[in-house]
Short mmCIF file of C-alpha atoms in Angstrom, two decimals:
data_model
loop_
_atom_site.label_atom_id
_atom_site.label_comp_id
_atom_site.label_asym_id
_atom_site.label_seq_id
_atom_site.Cartn_x
_atom_site.Cartn_y
_atom_site.Cartn_z
CA MET A 1 81.70 73.64 80.81
CA THR A 2 81.98 77.41 80.89
CA PRO A 3 83.89 77.98 84.30
CA HIS A 4 81.74 80.08 86.85
CA ILE A 5 83.69 82.80 88.77
CA LEU A 6 82.41 84.38 91.86
CA ALA A 7 83.86 87.91 92.44
CA ILE A 8 83.64 89.85 95.79
CA ASN A 9 84.23 93.48 96.31
CA PRO A 10 83.67 94.56 99.87
CA GLY A 11 82.91 98.11 100.91
CA SER A 12 82.34 99.85 104.14
CA THR A 13 78.56 99.56 104.15
CA SER A 14 77.84 96.88 101.27
CA THR A 15 79.35 93.80 99.64
CA LYS A 16 79.21 93.80 95.94
CA ILE A 17 79.13 90.20 94.47
CA ALA A 18 78.79 88.70 91.12
CA VAL A 19 79.00 85.18 89.23
CA PHE A 20 80.19 85.27 85.70
CA ALA A 21 79.82 82.45 83.31
CA GLY A 22 83.02 83.01 81.28
CA ASP A 23 82.65 86.55 80.40
CA GLU A 24 78.74 86.63 80.86
CA PRO A 25 77.28 87.87 84.07
CA VAL A 26 74.98 85.30 85.57
CA PHE A 27 73.99 87.82 88.22
CA VAL A 28 75.39 90.89 89.98
CA GLU A 29 74.23 92.01 93.23
CA THR A 30 75.02 94.69 95.98
CA ILE A 31 74.28 93.33 99.60
CA ARG A 32 73.49 96.42 101.69
CA HIS A 33 74.67 96.46 105.45
CA ASP A 34 72.37 98.04 107.92
CA ALA A 35 74.31 100.47 110.06
CA THR A 36 72.81 99.11 113.24
CA GLU A 37 74.03 95.43 112.35
CA LEU A 38 77.55 96.75 111.41
CA ALA A 39 77.61 98.65 114.86
CA GLY A 40 77.60 95.41 116.66
CA PHE A 41 81.15 94.67 115.42
CA GLY A 42 84.11 96.09 117.26
CA HIS A 43 86.39 95.91 114.19
CA ILE A 44 85.79 95.65 110.60
CA MET A 45 87.72 92.31 110.53
CA ASP A 46 85.02 90.80 112.77
CA GLN A 47 82.55 91.01 109.99
CA GLU A 48 83.94 88.04 108.20
CA GLY A 49 81.41 85.45 109.23
CA TYR A 50 78.37 87.74 108.81
CA ARG A 51 79.52 88.85 105.35
CA ARG A 52 80.32 85.20 104.38
CA GLU A 53 76.89 83.92 105.48
CA LEU A 54 75.08 86.66 103.29
CA ILE A 55 77.15 85.79 100.22
CA LEU A 56 76.16 82.26 100.72
CA ALA A 57 72.73 83.30 101.01
CA ALA A 58 72.89 85.20 97.91
CA LEU A 59 74.35 82.27 95.79
CA HIS A 60 71.51 80.02 97.15
CA ARG A 61 68.80 82.56 96.05
CA HIS A 62 70.30 82.37 92.55
CA GLY A 63 70.35 78.38 92.79
CA LEU A 64 74.40 78.24 93.09
CA ALA A 65 76.47 76.72 95.47
CA VAL A 66 80.38 77.21 96.01
CA THR A 67 80.92 73.71 94.57
CA ASP A 68 79.42 75.23 91.10
CA LEU A 69 82.45 77.53 90.98
CA ALA A 70 85.85 77.35 89.37
CA ALA A 71 87.35 80.23 91.38
CA VAL A 72 86.61 82.98 93.93
CA ILE A 73 88.39 86.38 93.31
CA GLY A 74 88.35 89.13 95.89
CA ARG A 75 89.22 92.84 95.73
CA GLY A 76 92.63 93.30 97.12
CA GLY A 77 93.03 95.34 100.32
CA LEU A 78 95.72 97.38 102.07
CA MET A 79 98.88 95.15 102.16
CA ARG A 80 102.53 95.21 101.01
CA PRO A 81 103.41 97.18 97.93
CA ILE A 82 103.44 94.54 95.05
CA PRO A 83 103.50 94.52 91.36
CA GLY A 84 100.61 94.34 89.34
CA GLY A 85 99.00 90.90 88.49
CA THR A 86 96.68 88.08 89.86
CA TYR A 87 97.86 86.67 93.28
CA ALA A 88 97.01 83.46 95.04
CA VAL A 89 95.56 84.17 98.53
CA ASN A 90 98.00 82.60 100.74
CA GLU A 91 98.81 82.69 104.70
CA ALA A 92 101.24 85.56 104.44
CA MET A 93 98.58 87.72 102.66
CA LEU A 94 95.93 86.58 105.08
CA ASP A 95 98.12 87.62 108.06
CA ASP A 96 98.82 91.10 106.60
CA LEU A 97 95.15 91.78 105.88
CA ARG A 98 93.83 90.52 109.30
CA SER A 99 96.32 92.51 111.14
CA CYS A 100 95.64 95.59 109.34
CA ARG A 101 99.27 96.37 109.78
CA PHE A 102 99.33 98.27 106.19
CA GLY A 103 96.03 100.05 107.03
CA THR A 104 92.27 99.21 107.73
CA HIS A 105 89.69 99.21 104.99
CA ALA A 106 86.62 96.87 104.21
CA SER A 107 88.47 95.72 100.94
CA ASN A 108 90.89 93.92 103.26
CA LEU A 109 87.94 91.51 103.79
CA GLY A 110 88.15 90.62 100.03
CA ALA A 111 90.83 88.10 99.99
CA ILE A 112 89.83 86.70 103.39
CA LEU A 113 86.12 86.03 102.18
CA ALA A 114 87.45 84.76 98.75
CA ARG A 115 89.84 82.23 100.61
CA ASP A 116 87.01 81.21 103.15
CA LEU A 117 84.54 80.19 100.28
CA ALA A 118 87.18 78.55 98.03
CA ASP A 119 88.53 76.49 100.69
CA GLU A 120 84.95 74.84 101.30
CA ALA A 121 84.96 73.80 97.61
CA GLY A 122 88.69 73.19 97.01
CA ILE A 123 89.15 75.79 94.32
CA PRO A 124 91.54 78.60 93.89
CA ALA A 125 91.17 81.80 95.84
CA LEU A 126 92.61 84.84 94.24
CA ILE A 127 93.05 88.82 94.14
CA ALA A 128 94.10 90.96 91.19
CA ASP A 129 95.59 94.53 90.84
CA PRO A 130 94.93 95.91 94.57
CA VAL A 131 95.27 99.58 95.18
CA VAL A 132 98.84 99.04 96.58
CA VAL A 133 100.09 97.89 93.04
CA ASP A 134 103.71 99.57 93.27
CA GLU A 135 105.59 99.50 89.91
CA LEU A 136 107.10 102.83 90.43
CA GLY A 137 110.48 103.75 88.74
CA PRO A 138 113.25 104.92 91.28
CA LEU A 139 112.97 108.58 90.23
CA ALA A 140 109.33 108.53 90.73
CA ARG A 141 109.80 107.88 94.48
CA TYR A 142 111.58 111.10 95.19
CA SER A 143 109.44 113.72 97.05
CA GLY A 144 112.04 116.49 97.57
CA HIS A 145 112.86 115.19 101.11
CA PRO A 146 114.61 112.04 102.29
CA ASP A 147 112.04 111.71 105.29
CA ILE A 148 109.30 111.44 102.62
CA SER A 149 108.94 108.81 99.80
CA ARG A 150 106.13 108.96 97.27
CA ARG A 151 103.84 106.18 97.44
CA SER A 152 101.89 104.25 94.90
CA ILE A 153 98.25 104.01 95.82
CA PHE A 154 95.73 104.39 92.95
CA HIS A 155 92.86 102.80 91.12
CA ALA A 156 95.19 99.92 89.84
CA LEU A 157 92.21 97.39 88.85
CA ASN A 158 90.53 99.63 86.66
CA HIS A 159 93.78 101.31 85.19
CA LYS A 160 95.06 97.60 84.16
CA ALA A 161 91.64 96.41 82.98
CA VAL A 162 90.90 99.61 80.69
CA SER A 163 94.66 99.48 79.41
CA ARG A 164 93.91 95.80 78.25
CA VAL A 165 90.71 96.79 76.88
CA ALA A 166 92.38 99.65 74.85
CA ALA A 167 95.30 97.42 73.86
CA ALA A 168 92.92 95.03 72.20
CA GLU A 169 91.09 97.79 70.41
CA LEU A 170 94.59 98.99 69.13
CA GLY A 171 95.54 95.36 68.12
CA ARG A 172 98.73 95.28 70.19
CA PRO A 173 99.68 93.70 73.38
CA TYR A 174 99.36 95.98 76.46
CA GLU A 175 103.03 94.98 77.39
CA ASP A 176 104.05 96.71 74.11
CA LEU A 177 102.40 99.91 74.72
CA ARG A 178 102.97 103.38 76.36
CA LEU A 179 99.75 104.66 77.83
CA ILE A 180 98.51 107.52 79.87
CA VAL A 181 95.44 106.51 82.00
CA ALA A 182 93.25 109.08 83.75
CA HIS A 183 90.81 107.58 86.14
CA MET A 184 88.22 110.18 87.13
CA GLY A 185 85.88 109.30 90.02
CA GLY A 186 85.66 109.88 93.77
CA GLY A 187 89.27 110.22 93.39
CA VAL A 188 91.57 111.01 90.60
CA SER A 189 94.57 108.92 89.66
CA VAL A 190 96.77 109.45 86.41
CA GLY A 191 99.46 106.90 85.70
CA ALA A 192 102.16 106.54 83.00
CA HIS A 193 101.89 103.01 81.66
CA ASP A 194 105.26 101.93 80.14
CA ARG A 195 105.05 98.64 78.58
CA GLY A 196 102.84 96.95 81.19
CA ARG A 197 104.22 98.76 84.18
CA VAL A 198 102.82 101.97 85.77
CA VAL A 199 106.05 103.44 86.42
CA ASP A 200 104.51 106.81 87.87
CA VAL A 201 101.04 107.76 89.30
CA ASN A 202 99.74 110.27 91.52
CA ASN A 203 98.62 108.91 95.19
CA ALA A 204 95.15 109.19 94.74
CA LEU A 205 94.22 108.59 98.25
CA ASP A 206 96.61 110.66 100.30
CA GLY A 207 96.57 113.95 98.81
CA ASP A 208 98.51 114.12 95.54
CA GLY A 209 97.36 115.09 91.88
CA PRO A 210 94.30 116.78 90.77
CA PHE A 211 91.30 117.51 93.03
CA SER A 212 88.29 115.36 92.73
CA PRO A 213 84.67 115.17 93.81
CA GLU A 214 85.58 114.46 97.46
CA ARG A 215 89.51 114.99 97.64
CA SER A 216 91.53 118.04 97.74
CA GLY A 217 94.47 116.81 95.69
CA GLY A 218 97.92 118.33 95.84
CA LEU A 219 97.58 121.41 98.15
CA PRO A 220 100.07 124.25 98.48
CA ALA A 221 102.63 123.10 101.10
CA GLY A 222 102.93 126.16 103.09
CA SER A 223 99.04 126.73 103.42
CA LEU A 224 98.82 123.22 104.49
CA VAL A 225 101.25 123.67 107.28
CA ASP A 226 99.21 126.57 108.06
CA TRP A 227 96.23 124.46 108.61
CA CYS A 228 98.17 121.95 110.74
CA PHE A 229 99.38 124.70 113.06
CA ALA A 230 96.09 126.82 113.35
CA PRO A 231 94.61 127.37 116.85
CA GLY A 232 92.53 124.12 117.66
CA ALA A 233 93.73 122.37 114.76
CA ASP A 234 92.67 118.72 114.66
CA GLU A 235 94.51 115.95 112.80
CA ALA A 236 91.50 113.92 111.87
CA GLU A 237 89.66 117.10 110.62
CA ILE A 238 92.45 117.93 108.33
CA ARG A 239 92.61 114.53 106.88
CA ARG A 240 88.96 114.74 106.31
CA ARG A 241 89.44 118.09 104.32
CA ILE A 242 92.23 116.26 102.32
CA THR A 243 90.39 112.87 101.50
CA GLY A 244 86.63 113.30 102.17
CA ARG A 245 85.43 116.81 102.17
CA GLY A 246 87.60 118.44 99.65
CA GLY A 247 87.28 119.11 95.86
CA PHE A 248 83.72 119.66 94.44
CA LEU A 249 82.26 118.86 98.03
CA ALA A 250 84.27 121.72 99.69
CA TYR A 251 83.72 124.20 96.64
CA LEU A 252 80.08 123.53 95.70
CA GLY A 253 78.64 121.66 98.75
CA THR A 254 78.19 118.61 96.84
CA ALA A 255 80.12 115.76 95.25
CA ASP A 256 77.40 114.65 92.94
CA GLY A 257 78.49 114.97 89.35
CA LEU A 258 74.98 114.90 88.06
CA GLU A 259 73.93 117.61 90.53
CA ILE A 260 76.86 119.49 89.24
CA ASP A 261 75.95 119.09 85.69
CA ARG A 262 72.38 120.12 86.27
CA ARG A 263 73.82 123.48 88.01
CA VAL A 264 76.07 124.02 85.01
CA THR A 265 73.22 123.42 82.50
CA ALA A 266 71.05 125.91 84.63
CA GLY A 267 73.72 128.62 84.24
CA ASP A 268 75.62 128.42 87.48
CA GLU A 269 79.04 129.99 86.64
CA ARG A 270 80.59 128.89 90.00
CA ALA A 271 79.86 125.28 89.07
CA ARG A 272 81.01 125.47 85.70
CA GLU A 273 84.28 126.99 86.68
CA VAL A 274 84.98 124.69 89.43
CA ARG A 275 84.34 121.50 87.13
CA GLU A 276 86.66 123.26 84.42
CA ALA A 277 89.22 123.53 87.02
CA MET A 278 89.19 120.01 87.84
CA ALA A 279 89.54 119.19 84.12
CA TYR A 280 92.55 121.74 83.99
CA GLN A 281 94.34 119.90 86.74
CA VAL A 282 93.71 116.44 85.29
CA ALA A 283 95.19 117.70 81.92
CA LYS A 284 98.10 119.08 83.73
CA GLU A 285 98.63 115.65 85.23
CA ILE A 286 98.41 113.95 82.01
CA GLY A 287 101.05 116.36 80.57
CA ALA A 288 103.33 115.46 83.59
CA MET A 289 102.89 111.75 82.54
CA ALA A 290 103.74 112.63 78.87
CA ALA A 291 107.15 113.88 80.15
CA VAL A 292 107.68 110.61 82.10
CA LEU A 293 107.23 108.58 78.84
CA GLU A 294 109.28 111.25 76.99
CA GLY A 295 106.29 112.05 74.68
CA ARG A 296 106.22 108.70 73.06
CA ILE A 297 102.53 107.76 73.71
CA ASP A 298 100.40 105.32 72.08
CA ALA A 299 97.21 106.79 73.65
CA VAL A 300 95.47 108.61 76.70
CA ILE A 301 92.70 106.68 78.18
CA LEU A 302 89.87 108.56 80.07
CA THR A 303 88.05 106.19 82.45
CA GLY A 304 86.25 106.19 85.81
CA GLY A 305 82.65 107.44 86.58
CA LEU A 306 83.21 111.20 85.57
CA ALA A 307 84.18 109.94 82.02
CA HIS A 308 80.50 109.64 81.42
CA ASP A 309 80.50 113.60 81.69
CA GLY A 310 80.87 114.48 78.19
CA ASP A 311 81.52 118.14 78.98
CA LEU A 312 84.44 117.14 81.31
CA VAL A 313 85.74 114.64 78.78
CA ASP A 314 85.85 117.40 76.12
CA THR A 315 87.46 119.85 78.25
CA VAL A 316 90.20 117.42 79.12
CA SER A 317 90.72 116.19 75.67
CA ARG A 318 90.75 119.75 74.17
CA ARG A 319 93.96 120.32 76.26
CA VAL A 320 95.88 117.06 75.89
CA SER A 321 94.67 115.68 72.19
CA PHE A 322 98.10 117.06 70.83
CA LEU A 323 99.77 114.22 72.90
CA ALA A 324 98.12 111.11 71.42
CA LYS A 325 94.80 109.30 70.41
CA ILE A 326 92.06 109.91 73.19
CA MET A 327 90.32 106.72 73.96
CA VAL A 328 87.09 107.11 76.59
CA HIS A 329 86.32 104.08 78.53
CA ALA A 330 83.77 105.58 81.06
CA GLY A 331 82.95 103.89 84.28
CA GLU A 332 84.48 101.26 86.45
CA ASP A 333 83.79 97.53 85.65
CA GLU A 334 85.31 96.36 88.93
CA MET A 335 83.21 92.97 88.89
CA GLY A 336 84.11 92.36 85.33
CA ALA A 337 87.69 93.19 85.67
CA LEU A 338 88.26 90.76 88.46
CA THR A 339 86.37 88.21 86.63
CA ARG A 340 88.63 88.51 83.54
CA ALA A 341 91.70 88.38 85.83
CA ALA A 342 90.52 85.05 87.36
CA LEU A 343 89.72 83.69 83.78
CA ARG A 344 93.25 84.49 82.65
CA ALA A 345 94.87 82.99 85.40
CA LEU A 346 92.81 79.81 85.08
CA ASP A 347 93.62 79.73 81.37
CA ASP A 348 97.51 80.25 82.41
CA PRO A 349 98.04 79.09 85.99
CA GLY A 350 101.79 79.92 85.39
CA THR A 351 100.88 83.75 85.48
CA ILE A 352 99.40 83.49 89.23
CA ARG A 353 101.91 85.32 91.38
CA THR A 354 102.94 84.62 94.96
CA TYR A 355 102.46 87.22 97.79
CA PRO A 356 104.81 88.86 98.80
CA ALA A 357 106.17 89.19 95.39
#
């Protein structure tokens, strides 16, 4: 019988769920959470039971129960830095996620909900390639001052997933390839993949690398200090400028790529230049990762939601196509990526890692 996998991806105002029978989706659903209901919870971790019941109700609507599943896999949250791979949800992981000692985010609920539901059916509870995947080489950790070490926080799930798809297209194992992956979405992360390990990547959350629709990217350090010490400066507001109100939103008043494309088509020169500037910065970061890989590159992969924008892709490609073959895998198939990770783990349980690694 084809194994059925439940994938869970909690967000701040929704929970995405999907059941796949092998590689084929049975259903994919986004459960929206009303703001007034969420306001009744003092902390995001208090939402565990609420979201669990909604997931069970969704399964029931589709004629399924947890006992019909072979495994449950959740989106990994903020936890200890770990190498990429698929991990069994264990008590150490649950303790770190529930305590939020490494950060508070709705994705912390992914492993918790997976374990809740899997225990009910006596099946494996898993996560795969969370944002804290850390495979940086020692030189990549240097910032320029010993008080600050560079951190690995990026779109690890999609990076790894599209790399495996590209490897299959190239007819070679991912673990044999040198790739540069540029994920272009709400945030931008550009990573150097050296035979299965992401040995360098910009911190896509905290203000590193290219700017994006909502993030400011790497800002000039002196000017950033001026922000921090300006009269009336507020730490929370500065952080919002960096991670939520920067990039396209700051320059153009919108983070909507489709809206910006409409403006460009209508002749808005400012919108065209801002979009080209982002492509310019992405290309520069790809060039930096080419240096990390010493110019030995099997392919450059452009992915994420903005890879649907043909003009943006063409602009990046024009600047970096001399490096290697350009492969475009637009979008971010999170649910499919989680499911494929679970299927690989069920097929070869010896590959399942133990947290902390």
